[in-house]
PDB file of C-alpha atoms and ligand atoms in Angstrom:
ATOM      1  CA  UNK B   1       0.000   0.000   0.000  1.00 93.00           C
ATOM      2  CA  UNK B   2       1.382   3.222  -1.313  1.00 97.00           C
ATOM      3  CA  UNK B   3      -0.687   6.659  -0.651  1.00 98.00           C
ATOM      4  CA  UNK B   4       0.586  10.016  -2.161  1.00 98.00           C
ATOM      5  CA  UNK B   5      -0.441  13.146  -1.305  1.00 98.00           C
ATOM      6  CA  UNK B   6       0.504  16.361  -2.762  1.00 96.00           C
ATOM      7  CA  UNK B   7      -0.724  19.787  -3.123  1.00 94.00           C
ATOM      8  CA  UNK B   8       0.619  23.480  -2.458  1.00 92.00           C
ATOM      9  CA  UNK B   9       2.059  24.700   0.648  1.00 86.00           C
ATOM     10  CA  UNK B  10      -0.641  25.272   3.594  1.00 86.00           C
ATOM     11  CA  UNK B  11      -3.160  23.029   1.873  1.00 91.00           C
ATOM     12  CA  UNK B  12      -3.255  20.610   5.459  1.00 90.00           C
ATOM     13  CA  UNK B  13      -0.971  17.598   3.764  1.00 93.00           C
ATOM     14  CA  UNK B  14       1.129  16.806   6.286  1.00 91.00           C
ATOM     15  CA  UNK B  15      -1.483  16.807   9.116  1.00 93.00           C
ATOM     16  CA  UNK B  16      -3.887  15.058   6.681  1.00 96.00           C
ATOM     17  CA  UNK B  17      -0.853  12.557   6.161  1.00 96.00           C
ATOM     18  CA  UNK B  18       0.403  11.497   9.543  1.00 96.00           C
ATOM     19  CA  UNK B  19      -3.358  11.271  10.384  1.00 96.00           C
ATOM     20  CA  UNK B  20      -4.471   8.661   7.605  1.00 96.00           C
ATOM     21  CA  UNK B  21      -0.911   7.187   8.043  1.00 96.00           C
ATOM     22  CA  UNK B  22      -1.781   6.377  11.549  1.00 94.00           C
ATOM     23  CA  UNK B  23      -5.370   5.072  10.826  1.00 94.00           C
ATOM     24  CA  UNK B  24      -4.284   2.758   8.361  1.00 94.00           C
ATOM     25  CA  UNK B  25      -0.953   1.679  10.636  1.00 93.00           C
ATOM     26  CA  UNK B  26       1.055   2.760   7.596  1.00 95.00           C
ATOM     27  CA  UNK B  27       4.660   4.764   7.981  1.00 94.00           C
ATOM     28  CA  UNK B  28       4.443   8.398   7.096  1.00 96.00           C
ATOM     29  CA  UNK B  29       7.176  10.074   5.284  1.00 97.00           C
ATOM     30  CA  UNK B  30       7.004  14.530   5.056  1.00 96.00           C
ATOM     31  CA  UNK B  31       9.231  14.948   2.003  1.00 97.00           C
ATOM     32  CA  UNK B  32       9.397  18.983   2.379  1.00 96.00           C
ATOM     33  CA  UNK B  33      11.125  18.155   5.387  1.00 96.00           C
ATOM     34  CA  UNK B  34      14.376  16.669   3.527  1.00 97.00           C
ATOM     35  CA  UNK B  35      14.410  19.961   1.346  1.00 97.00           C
ATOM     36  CA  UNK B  36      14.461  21.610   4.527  1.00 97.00           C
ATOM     37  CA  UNK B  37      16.707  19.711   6.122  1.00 98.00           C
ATOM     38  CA  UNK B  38      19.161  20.695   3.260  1.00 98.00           C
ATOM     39  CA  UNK B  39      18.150  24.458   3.047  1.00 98.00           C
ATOM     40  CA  UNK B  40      18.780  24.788   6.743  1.00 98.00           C
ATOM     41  CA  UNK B  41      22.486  22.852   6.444  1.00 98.00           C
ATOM     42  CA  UNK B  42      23.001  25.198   3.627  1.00 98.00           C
ATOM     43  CA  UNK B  43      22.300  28.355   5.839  1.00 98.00           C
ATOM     44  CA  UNK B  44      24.452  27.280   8.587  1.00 97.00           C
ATOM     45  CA  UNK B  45      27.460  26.103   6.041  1.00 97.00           C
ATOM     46  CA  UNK B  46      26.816  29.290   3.596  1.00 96.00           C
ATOM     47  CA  UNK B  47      26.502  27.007   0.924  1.00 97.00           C
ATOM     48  CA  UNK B  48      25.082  28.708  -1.982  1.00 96.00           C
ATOM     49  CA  UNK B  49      21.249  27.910  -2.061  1.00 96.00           C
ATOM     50  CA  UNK B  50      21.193  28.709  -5.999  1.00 95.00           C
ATOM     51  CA  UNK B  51      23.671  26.506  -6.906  1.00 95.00           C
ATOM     52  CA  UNK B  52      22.565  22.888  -7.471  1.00 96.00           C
ATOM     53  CA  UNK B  53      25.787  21.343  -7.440  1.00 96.00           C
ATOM     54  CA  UNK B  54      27.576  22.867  -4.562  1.00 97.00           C
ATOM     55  CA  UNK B  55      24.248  21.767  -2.617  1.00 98.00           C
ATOM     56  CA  UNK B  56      24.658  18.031  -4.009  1.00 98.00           C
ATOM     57  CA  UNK B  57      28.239  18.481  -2.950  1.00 97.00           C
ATOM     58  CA  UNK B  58      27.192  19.746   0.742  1.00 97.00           C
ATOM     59  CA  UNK B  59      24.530  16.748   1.111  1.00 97.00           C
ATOM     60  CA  UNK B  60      27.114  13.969   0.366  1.00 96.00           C
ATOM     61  CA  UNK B  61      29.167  15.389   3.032  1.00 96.00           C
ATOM     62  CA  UNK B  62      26.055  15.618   5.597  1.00 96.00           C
ATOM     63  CA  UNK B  63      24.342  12.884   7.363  1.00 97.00           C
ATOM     64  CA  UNK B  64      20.698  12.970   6.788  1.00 96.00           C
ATOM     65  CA  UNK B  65      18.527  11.288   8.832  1.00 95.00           C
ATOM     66  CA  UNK B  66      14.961  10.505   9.291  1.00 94.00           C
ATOM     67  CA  UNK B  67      13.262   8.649  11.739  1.00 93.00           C
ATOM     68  CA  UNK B  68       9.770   7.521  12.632  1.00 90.00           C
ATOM     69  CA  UNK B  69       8.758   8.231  16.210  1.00 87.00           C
ATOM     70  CA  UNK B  70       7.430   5.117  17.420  1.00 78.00           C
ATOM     71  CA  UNK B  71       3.998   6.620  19.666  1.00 82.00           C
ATOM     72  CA  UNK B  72       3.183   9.728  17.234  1.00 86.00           C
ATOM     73  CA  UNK B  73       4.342   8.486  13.928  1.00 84.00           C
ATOM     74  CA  UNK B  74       5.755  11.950  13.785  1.00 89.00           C
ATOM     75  CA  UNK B  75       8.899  12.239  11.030  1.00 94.00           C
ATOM     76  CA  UNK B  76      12.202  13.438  13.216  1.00 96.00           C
ATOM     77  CA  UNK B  77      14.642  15.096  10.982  1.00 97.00           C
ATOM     78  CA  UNK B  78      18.679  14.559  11.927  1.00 98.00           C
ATOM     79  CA  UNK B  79      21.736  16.214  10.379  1.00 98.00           C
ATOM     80  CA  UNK B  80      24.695  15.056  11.441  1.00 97.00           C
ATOM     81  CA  UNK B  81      22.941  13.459  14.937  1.00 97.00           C
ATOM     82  CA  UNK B  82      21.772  16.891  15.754  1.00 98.00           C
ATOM     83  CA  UNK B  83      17.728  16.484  16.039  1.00 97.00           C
ATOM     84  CA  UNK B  84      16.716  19.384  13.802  1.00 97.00           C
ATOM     85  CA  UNK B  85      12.963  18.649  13.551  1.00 95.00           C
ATOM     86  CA  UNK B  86      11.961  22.380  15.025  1.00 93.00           C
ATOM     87  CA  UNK B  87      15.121  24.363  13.327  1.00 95.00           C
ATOM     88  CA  UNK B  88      13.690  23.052  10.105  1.00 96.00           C
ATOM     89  CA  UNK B  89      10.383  25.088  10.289  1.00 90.00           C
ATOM     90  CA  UNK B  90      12.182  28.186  11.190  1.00 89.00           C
ATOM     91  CA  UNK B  91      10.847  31.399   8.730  1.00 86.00           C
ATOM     92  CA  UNK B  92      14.755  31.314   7.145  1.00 92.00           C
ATOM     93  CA  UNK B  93      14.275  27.941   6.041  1.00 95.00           C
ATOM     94  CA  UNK B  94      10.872  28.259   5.125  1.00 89.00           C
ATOM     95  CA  UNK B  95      12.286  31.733   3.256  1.00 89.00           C
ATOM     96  CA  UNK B  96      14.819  29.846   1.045  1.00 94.00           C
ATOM     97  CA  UNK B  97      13.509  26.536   0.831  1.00 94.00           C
ATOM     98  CA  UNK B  98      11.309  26.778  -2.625  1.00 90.00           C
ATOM     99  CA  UNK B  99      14.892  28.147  -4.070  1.00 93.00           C
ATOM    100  CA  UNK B 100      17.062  24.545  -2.789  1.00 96.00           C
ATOM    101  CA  UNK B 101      14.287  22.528  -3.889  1.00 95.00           C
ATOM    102  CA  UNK B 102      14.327  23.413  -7.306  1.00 93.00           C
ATOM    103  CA  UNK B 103      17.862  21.924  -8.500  1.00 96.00           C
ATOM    104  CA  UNK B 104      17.186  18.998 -10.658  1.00 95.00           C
ATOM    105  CA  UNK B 105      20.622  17.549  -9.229  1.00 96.00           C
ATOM    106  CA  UNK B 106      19.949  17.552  -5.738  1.00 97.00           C
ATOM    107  CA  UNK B 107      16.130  16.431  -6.397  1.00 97.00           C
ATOM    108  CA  UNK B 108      17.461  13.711  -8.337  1.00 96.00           C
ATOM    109  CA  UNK B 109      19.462  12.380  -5.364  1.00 96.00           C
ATOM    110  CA  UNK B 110      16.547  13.681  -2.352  1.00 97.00           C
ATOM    111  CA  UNK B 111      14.051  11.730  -4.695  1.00 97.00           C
ATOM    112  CA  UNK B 112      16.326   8.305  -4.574  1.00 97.00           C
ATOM    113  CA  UNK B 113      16.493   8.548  -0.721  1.00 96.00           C
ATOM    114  CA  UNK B 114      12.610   8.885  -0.957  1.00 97.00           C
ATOM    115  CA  UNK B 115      12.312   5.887  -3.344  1.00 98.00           C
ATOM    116  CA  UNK B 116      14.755   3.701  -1.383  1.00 97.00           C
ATOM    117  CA  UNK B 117      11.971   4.902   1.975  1.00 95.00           C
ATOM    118  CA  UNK B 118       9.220   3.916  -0.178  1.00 96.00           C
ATOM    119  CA  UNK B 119      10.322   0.582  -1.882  1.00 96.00           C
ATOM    120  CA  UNK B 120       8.881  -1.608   0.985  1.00 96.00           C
ATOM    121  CA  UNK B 121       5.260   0.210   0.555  1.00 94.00           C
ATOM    122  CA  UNK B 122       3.055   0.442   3.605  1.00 95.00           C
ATOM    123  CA  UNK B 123       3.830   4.155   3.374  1.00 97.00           C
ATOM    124  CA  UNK B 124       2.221   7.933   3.441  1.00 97.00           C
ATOM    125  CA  UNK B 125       4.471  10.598   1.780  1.00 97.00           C
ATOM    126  CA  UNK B 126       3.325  13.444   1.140  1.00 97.00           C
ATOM    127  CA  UNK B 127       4.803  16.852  -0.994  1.00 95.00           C
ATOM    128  CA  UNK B 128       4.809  18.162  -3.940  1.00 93.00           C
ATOM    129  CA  UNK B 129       5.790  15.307  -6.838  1.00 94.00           C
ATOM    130  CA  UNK B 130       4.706  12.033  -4.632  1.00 97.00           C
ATOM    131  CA  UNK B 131       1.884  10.573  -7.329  1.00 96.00           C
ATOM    132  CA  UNK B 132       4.169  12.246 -10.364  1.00 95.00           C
ATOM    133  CA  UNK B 133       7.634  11.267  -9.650  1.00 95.00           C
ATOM    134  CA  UNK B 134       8.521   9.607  -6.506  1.00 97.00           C
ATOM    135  CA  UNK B 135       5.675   7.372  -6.311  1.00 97.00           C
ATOM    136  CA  UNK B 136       4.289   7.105  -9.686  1.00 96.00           C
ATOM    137  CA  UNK B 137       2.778   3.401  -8.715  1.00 96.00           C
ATOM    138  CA  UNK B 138       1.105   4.523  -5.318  1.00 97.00           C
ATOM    139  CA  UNK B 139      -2.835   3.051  -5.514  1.00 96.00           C
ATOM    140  CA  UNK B 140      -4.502   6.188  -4.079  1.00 97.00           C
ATOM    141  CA  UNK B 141      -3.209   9.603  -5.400  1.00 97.00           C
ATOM    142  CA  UNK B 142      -4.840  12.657  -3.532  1.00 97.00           C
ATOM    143  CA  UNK B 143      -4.142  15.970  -4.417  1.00 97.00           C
ATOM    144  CA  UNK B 144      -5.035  18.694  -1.314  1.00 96.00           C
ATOM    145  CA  UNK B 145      -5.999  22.164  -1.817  1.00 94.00           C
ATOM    146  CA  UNK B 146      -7.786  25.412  -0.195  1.00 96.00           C
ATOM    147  CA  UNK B 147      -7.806  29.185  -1.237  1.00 96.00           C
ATOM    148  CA  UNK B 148      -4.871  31.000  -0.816  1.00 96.00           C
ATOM    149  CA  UNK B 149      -7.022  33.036   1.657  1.00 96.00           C
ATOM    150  CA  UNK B 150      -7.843  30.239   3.572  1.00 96.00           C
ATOM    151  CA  UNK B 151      -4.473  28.832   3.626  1.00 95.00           C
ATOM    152  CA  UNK B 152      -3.245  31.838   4.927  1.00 95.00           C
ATOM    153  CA  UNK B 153      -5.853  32.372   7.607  1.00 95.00           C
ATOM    154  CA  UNK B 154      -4.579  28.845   8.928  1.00 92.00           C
ATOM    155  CA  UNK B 155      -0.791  29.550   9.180  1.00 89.00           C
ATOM    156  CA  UNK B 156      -2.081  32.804  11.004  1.00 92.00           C
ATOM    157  CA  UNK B 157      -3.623  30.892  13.574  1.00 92.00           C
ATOM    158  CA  UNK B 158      -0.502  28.053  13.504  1.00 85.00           C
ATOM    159  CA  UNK B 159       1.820  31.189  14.246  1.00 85.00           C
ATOM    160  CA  UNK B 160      -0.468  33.004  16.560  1.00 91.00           C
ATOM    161  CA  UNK B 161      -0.418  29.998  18.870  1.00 89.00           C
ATOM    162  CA  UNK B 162       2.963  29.934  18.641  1.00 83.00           C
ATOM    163  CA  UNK B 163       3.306  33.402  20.129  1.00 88.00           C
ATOM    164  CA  UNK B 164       3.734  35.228  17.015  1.00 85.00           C
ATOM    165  CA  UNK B 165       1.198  37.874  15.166  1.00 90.00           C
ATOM    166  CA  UNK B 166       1.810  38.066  11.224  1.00 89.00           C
ATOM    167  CA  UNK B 167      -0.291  40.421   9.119  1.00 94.00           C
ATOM    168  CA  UNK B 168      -2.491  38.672   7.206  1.00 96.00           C
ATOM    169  CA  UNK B 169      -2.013  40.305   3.604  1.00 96.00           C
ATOM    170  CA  UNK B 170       1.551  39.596   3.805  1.00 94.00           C
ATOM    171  CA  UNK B 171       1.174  35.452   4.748  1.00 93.00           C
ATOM    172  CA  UNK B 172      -1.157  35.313   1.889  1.00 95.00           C
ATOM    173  CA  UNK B 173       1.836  37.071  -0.114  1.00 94.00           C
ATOM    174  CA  UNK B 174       3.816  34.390   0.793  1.00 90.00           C
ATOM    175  CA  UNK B 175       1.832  32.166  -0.230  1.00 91.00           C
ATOM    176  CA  UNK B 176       1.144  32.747  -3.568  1.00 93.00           C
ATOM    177  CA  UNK B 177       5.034  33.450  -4.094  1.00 91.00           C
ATOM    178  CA  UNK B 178       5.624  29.890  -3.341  1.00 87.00           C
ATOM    179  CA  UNK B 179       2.873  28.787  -5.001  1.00 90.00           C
ATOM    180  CA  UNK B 180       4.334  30.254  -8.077  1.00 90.00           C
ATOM    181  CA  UNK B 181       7.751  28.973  -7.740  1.00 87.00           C
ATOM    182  CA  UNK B 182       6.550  25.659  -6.632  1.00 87.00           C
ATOM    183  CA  UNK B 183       4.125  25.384  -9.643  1.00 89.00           C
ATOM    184  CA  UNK B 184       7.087  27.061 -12.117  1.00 91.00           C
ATOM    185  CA  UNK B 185       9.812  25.585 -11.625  1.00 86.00           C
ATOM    186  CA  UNK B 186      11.616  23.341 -14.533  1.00 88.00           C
ATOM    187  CA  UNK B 187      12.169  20.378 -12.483  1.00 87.00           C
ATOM    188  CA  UNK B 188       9.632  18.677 -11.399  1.00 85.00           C
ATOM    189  CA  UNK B 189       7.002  21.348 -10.571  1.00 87.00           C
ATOM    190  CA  UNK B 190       3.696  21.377  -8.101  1.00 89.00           C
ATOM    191  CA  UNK B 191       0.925  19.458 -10.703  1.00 87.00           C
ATOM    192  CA  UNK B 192      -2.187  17.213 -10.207  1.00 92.00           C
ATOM    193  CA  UNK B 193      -0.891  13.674 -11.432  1.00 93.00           C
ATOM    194  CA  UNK B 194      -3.561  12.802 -14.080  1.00 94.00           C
ATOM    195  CA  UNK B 195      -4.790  10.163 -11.554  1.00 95.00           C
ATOM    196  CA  UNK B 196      -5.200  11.885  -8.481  1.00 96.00           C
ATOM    197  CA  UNK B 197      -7.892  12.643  -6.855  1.00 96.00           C
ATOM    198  CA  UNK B 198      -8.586  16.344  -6.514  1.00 96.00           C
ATOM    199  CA  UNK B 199      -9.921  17.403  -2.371  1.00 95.00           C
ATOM    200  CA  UNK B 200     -11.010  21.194  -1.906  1.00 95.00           C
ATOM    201  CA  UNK B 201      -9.897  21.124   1.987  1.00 95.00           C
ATOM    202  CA  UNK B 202     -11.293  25.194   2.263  1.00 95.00           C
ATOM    203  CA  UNK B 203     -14.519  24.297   4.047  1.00 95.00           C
ATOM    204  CA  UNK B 204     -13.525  21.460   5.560  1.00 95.00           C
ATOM    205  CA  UNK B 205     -12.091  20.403   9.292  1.00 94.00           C
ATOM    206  CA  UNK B 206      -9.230  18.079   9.827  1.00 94.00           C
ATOM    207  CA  UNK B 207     -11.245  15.057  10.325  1.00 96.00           C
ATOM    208  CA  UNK B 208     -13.809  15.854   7.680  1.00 96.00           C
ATOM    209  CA  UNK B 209     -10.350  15.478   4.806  1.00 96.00           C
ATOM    210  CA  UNK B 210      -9.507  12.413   6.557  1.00 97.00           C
ATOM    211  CA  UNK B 211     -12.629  10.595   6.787  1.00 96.00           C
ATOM    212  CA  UNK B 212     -12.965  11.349   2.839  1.00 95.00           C
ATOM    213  CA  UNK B 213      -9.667  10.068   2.066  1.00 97.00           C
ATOM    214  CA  UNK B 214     -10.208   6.800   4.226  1.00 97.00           C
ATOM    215  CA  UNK B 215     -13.449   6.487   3.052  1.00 95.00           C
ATOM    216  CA  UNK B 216     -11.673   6.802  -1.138  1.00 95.00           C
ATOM    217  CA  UNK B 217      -9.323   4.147   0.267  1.00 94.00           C
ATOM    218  CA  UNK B 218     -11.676   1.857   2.079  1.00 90.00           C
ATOM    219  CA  UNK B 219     -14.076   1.859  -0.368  1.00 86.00           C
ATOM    220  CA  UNK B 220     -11.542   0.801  -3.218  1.00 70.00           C
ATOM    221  CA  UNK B 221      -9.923  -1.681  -0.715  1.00 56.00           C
ATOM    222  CA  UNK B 222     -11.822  -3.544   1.743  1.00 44.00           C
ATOM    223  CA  UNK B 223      -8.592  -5.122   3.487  1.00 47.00           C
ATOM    224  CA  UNK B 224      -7.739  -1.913   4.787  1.00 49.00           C
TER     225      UNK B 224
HETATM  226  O1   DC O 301       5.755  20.890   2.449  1.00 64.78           O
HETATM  227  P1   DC O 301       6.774  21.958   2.852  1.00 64.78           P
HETATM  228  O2   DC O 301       6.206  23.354   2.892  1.00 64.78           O
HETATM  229  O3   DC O 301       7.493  21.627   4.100  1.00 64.78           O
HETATM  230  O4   DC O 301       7.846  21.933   1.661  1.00 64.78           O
HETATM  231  C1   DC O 301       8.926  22.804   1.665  1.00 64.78           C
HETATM  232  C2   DC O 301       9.354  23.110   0.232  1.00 64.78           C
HETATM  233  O5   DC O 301       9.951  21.969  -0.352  1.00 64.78           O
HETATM  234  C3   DC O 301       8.271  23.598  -0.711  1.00 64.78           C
HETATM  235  O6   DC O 301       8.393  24.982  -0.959  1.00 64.78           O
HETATM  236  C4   DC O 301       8.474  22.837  -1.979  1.00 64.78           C
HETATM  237  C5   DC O 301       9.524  21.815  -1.682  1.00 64.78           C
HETATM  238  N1   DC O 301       9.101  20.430  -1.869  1.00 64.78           N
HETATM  239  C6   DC O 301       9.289  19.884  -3.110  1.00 64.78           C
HETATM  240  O7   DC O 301       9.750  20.568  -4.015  1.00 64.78           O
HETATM  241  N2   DC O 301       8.989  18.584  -3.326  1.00 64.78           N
HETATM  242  C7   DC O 301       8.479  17.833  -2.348  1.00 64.78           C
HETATM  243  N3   DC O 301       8.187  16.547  -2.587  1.00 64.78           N
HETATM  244  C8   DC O 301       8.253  18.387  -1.063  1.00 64.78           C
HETATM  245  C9   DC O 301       8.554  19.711  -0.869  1.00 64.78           C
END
């Protein structure tokens, strides 16, 4: 069992994810979080996040490391045995990240690591090329998305209980920045696979996505 899930940044994938990862007792794997990983090594090595190569050159030289936590399913992110998992949400990362992930040499090698994850199934990835590229043979293909208000109304509220007050306008600024880099790019870019399955999350709560996905997988296979 392979489940892909992609869609554009804020959309509720990675929530969505873990959840129906959980539900099914599958692994769950957040892709953006290698990417990150990389673009926060970068900032801390001043490698150049624009140039492919020197960032394929960096990554060979770091150890990346993901791990499942056993009680939350919950992806921890390790670079060189440091545990990274909250640096790699920070608003520099976040800032650079669309940039790193748009080298088709470092994809190339961040999407083998993915595949190598994958190749024993029983899995839940989710990003931005799952049911295009990395998992091309995953049986359900979902592909999240909400407004760009709406998306931005949520990372508000994300960052407002984290103690911080952003301005509306400019999140949903953000937003459709990376939208357009992630859906622009050359390599790889932010598309609906032909066979996914298109989810408006806008009006919808947390378990409301879930229970529709489960209910798409569930009702395709009964062993699950
Ligand atoms: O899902 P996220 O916001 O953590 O992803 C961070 C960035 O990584 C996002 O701007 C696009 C990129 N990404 C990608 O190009 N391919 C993926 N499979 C996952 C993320």
């Amino acid at each position: 069992m392979k489940i892909a899930i992609d869609g554009p940044a804020g959309a509720g994938k990675s929530t969505i994810a873990l959840l129906v990862a959980k539900r099914l007792g599958l692994r769950y794997l957040d892709t953006g979080a290698m990417y990150r990983a990389v673009t926060l090594q970068a900032l801390r090595t001043d490698t150049a996040c624009d140039n492919g190569r020197t960032l394929v050159d960096m990554l060979t030289k770091t150890d990346l490391v993901i791990e499942f936590e056993l009680e939350t399913g919950r992806n921890l992110v390790y670079i060189n045995g440091e545990n990274v998992t909250e640096a790699i949400r920070k608003p520099e990362v976040t800032g650079n990240v669309s940039l790193v992930s748009s080298h088709a040499e470092l994809r190339e090698l961040i999407v083998a690591m993915q595949q190598e994850i994958a190749r024993p199934g029983r899995i839940v990835m989710d990003g931005r090329d799952i049911g295009t590229v990395v998992m091309p043979d995953a049986q359900w293909k979902f592909f999240l998305w909400a407004t760009v208000e709406e998306r931005a109304l949520r990372r508000q509220k994300q960052l407002a209980e984290a103690g911080f007050k952003v301005d509306l306008a400019e999140l949903e600024e953000q937003i459709r920045q990376r939208d357009h880099f992630d859906s622009h790019r050359e390599v790889s870019p932010l598309r609906k696979a032909e066979d996914a399955i298109e989810v408006d999350t806008t009006n919808l709560t947390i378990p409301e996505v879930v229970d529709s996905l489960l209910r798409w997988i569930r009702g395709g296979s009964p062993d699950v």
